[in-house]
Short mmCIF file of N, CA and C in Angstrom, two decimals:
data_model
loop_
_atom_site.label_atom_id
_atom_site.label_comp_id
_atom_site.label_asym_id
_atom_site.label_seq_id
_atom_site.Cartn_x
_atom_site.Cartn_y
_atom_site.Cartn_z
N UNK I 1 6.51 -9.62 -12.60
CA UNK I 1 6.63 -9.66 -11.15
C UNK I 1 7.04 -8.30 -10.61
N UNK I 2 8.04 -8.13 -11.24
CA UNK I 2 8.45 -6.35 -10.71
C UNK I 2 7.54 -5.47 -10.96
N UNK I 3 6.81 -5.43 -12.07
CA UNK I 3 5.24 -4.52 -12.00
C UNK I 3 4.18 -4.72 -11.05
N UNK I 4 4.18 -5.90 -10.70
CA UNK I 4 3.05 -5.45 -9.34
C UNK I 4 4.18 -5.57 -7.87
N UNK I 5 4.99 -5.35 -7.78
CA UNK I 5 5.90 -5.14 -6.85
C UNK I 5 6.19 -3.48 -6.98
N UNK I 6 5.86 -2.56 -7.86
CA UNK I 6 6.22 -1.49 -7.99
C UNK I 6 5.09 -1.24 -7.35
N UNK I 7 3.76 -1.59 -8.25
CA UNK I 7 2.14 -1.29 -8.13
C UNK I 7 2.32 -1.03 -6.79
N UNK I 8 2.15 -2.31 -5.60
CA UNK I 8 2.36 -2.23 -4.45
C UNK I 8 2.60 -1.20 -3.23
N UNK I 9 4.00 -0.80 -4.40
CA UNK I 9 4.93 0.34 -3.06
C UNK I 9 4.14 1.68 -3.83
N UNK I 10 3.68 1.30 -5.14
CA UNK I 10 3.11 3.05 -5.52
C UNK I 10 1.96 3.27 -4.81
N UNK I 11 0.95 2.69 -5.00
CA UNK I 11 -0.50 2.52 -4.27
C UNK I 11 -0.33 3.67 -3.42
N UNK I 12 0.48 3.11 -1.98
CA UNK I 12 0.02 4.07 -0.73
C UNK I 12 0.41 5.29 -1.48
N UNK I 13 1.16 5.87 -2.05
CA UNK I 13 1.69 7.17 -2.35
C UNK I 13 0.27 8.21 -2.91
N UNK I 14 0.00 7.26 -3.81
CA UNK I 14 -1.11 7.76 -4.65
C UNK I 14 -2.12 7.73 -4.03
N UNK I 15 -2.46 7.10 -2.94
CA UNK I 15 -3.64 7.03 -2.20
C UNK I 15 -3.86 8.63 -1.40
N UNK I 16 -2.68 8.55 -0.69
CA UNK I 16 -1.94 9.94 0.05
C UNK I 16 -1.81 11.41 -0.37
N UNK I 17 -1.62 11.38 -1.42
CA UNK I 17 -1.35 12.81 -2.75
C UNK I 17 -2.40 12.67 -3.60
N UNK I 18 -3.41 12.26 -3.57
CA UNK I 18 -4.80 12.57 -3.77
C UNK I 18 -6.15 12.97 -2.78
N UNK I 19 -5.81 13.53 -2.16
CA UNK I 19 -6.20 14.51 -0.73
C UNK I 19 -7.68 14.82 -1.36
N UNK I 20 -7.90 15.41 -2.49
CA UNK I 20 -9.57 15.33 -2.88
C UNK I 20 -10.23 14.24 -2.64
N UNK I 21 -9.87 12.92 -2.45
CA UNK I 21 -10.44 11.47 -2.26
C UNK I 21 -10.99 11.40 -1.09
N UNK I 22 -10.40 12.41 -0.07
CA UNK I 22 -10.73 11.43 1.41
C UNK I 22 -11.06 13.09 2.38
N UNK I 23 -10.77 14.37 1.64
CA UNK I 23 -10.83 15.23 2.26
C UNK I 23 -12.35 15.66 2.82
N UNK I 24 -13.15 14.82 3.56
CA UNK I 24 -14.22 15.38 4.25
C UNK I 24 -14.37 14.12 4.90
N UNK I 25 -15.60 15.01 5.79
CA UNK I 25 -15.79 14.35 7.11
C UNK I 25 -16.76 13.31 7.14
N UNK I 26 -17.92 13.09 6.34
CA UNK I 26 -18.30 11.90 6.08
C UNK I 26 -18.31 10.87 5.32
N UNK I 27 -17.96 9.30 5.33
CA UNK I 27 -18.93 8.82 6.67
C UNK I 27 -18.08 9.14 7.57
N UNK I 28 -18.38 9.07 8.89
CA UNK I 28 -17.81 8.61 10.10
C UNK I 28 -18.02 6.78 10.44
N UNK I 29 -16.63 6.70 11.17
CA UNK I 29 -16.82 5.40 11.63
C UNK I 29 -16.10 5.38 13.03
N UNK I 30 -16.99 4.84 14.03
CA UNK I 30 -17.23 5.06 15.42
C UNK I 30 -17.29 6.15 16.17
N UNK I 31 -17.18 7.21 15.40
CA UNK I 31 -17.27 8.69 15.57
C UNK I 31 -16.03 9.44 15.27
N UNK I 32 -15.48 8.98 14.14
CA UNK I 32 -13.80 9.74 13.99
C UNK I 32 -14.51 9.62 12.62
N UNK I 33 -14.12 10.71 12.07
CA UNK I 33 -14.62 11.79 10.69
C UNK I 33 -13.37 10.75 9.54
N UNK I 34 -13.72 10.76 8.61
CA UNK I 34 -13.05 9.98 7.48
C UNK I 34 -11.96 10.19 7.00
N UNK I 35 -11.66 11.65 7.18
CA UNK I 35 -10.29 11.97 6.81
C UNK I 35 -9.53 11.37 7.54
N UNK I 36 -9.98 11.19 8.98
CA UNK I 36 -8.79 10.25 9.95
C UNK I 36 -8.64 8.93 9.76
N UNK I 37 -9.96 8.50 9.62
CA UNK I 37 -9.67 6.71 9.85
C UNK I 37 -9.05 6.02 8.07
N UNK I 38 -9.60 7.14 7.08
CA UNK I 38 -9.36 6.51 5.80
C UNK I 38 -7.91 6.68 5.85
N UNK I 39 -6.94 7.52 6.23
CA UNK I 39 -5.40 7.74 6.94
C UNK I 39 -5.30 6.60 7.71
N UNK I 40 -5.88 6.32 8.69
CA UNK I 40 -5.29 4.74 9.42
C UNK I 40 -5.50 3.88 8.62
N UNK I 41 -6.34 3.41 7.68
CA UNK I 41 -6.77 2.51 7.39
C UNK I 41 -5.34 2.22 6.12
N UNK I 42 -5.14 3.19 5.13
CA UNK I 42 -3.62 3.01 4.59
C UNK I 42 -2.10 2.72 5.56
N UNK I 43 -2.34 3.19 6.84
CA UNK I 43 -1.05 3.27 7.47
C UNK I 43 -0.88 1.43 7.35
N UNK I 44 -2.17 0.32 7.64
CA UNK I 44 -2.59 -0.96 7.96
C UNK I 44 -2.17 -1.60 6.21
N UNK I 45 -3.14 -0.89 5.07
CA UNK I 45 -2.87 -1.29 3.69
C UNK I 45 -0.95 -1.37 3.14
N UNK I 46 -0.53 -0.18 4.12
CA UNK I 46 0.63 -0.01 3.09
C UNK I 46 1.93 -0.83 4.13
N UNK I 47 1.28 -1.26 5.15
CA UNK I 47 2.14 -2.40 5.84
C UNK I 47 1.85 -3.68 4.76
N UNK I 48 1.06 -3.27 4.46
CA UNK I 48 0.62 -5.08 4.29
C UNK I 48 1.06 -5.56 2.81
N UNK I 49 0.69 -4.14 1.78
CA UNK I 49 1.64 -4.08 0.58
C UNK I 49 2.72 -4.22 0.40
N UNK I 50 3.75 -3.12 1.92
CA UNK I 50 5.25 -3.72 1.48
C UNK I 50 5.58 -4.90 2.06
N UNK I 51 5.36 -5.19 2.74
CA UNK I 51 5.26 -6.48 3.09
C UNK I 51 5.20 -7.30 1.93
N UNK I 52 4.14 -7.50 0.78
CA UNK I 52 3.67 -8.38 -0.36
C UNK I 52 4.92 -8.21 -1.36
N UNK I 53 5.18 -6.93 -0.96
CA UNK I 53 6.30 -6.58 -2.33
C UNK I 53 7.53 -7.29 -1.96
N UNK I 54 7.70 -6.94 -0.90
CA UNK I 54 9.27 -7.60 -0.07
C UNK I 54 9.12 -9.53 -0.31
N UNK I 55 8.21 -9.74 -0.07
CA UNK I 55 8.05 -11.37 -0.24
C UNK I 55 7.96 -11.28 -1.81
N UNK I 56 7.77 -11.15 -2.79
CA UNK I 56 7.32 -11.09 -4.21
C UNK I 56 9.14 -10.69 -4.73
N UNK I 57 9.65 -9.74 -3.88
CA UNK I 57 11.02 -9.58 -4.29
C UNK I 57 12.17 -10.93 -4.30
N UNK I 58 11.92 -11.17 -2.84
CA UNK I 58 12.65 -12.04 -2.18
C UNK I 58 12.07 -13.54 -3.38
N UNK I 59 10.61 -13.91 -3.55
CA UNK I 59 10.59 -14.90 -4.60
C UNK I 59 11.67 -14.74 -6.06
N UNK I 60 11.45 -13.12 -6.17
CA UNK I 60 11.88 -13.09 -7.52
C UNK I 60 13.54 -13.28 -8.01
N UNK I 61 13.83 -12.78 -6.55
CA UNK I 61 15.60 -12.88 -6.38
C UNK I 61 15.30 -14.39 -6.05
N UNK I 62 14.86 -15.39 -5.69
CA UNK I 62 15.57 -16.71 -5.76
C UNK I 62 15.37 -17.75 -7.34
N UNK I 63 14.85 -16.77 -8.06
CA UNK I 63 14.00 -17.50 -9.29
C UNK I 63 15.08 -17.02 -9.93
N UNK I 64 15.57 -16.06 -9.85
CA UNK I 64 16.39 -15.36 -10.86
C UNK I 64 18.24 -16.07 -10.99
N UNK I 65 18.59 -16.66 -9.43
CA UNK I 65 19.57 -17.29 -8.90
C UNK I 65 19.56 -18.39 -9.30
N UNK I 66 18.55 -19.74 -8.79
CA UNK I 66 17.77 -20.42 -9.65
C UNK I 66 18.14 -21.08 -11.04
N UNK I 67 17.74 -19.82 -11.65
CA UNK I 67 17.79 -19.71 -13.05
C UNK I 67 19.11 -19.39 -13.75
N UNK I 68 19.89 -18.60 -13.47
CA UNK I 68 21.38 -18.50 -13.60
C UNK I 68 21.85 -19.33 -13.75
N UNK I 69 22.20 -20.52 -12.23
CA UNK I 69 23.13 -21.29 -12.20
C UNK I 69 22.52 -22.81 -13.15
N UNK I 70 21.52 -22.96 -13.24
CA UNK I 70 20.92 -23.97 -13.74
C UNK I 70 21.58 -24.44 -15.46
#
C-alpha cells in the first residue's frame, strides 16, 4: 500500500524534471503549444494523485489501528 502511495506523490515530480518529454511545441491543443497544456494537464493529474494517496493513507492508518487493537 505504501508503494503505490509513494508511486503517486513521485509521478508528478518525475513527470516535471524530465523537461525532454514535453519540451516542444507540437501537438497543439486548441491552439496552446504542448509545453503549456501538457503542464496543466499534470497540475489536474497531480491533484488527483494526492488526493488517491491521502485516501490510500488514511485506509492504511485505519487497517493498521484495526489491526493493533484486535
Amino acid at each position: 500500500m505504501r508503494v503505490v502511495i509513494a508511486l503517486c506523490l513521485i509521478a508528478p515530480f518525475v513527470a516535471m524534471l524530465w523537461v525532454d518529454s514535453y519540451a516542444k511545441v507540437d501537438p497543439t491543443f486548441i491552439g496552446i503549444p504542448f509545453f503549456y497544456w501538457y503542464q496543466m494537464l499534470w497540475v489536474l493529474l497531480s491533484t488527483s494523485l494526492t488526493m488517491i494517496a491521502y485516501k490510500l493513507w488514511q485506509r492504511d492508518q485505519r487497517a493498521r489501528k484495526g489491526g493493533a487493537s484486535a
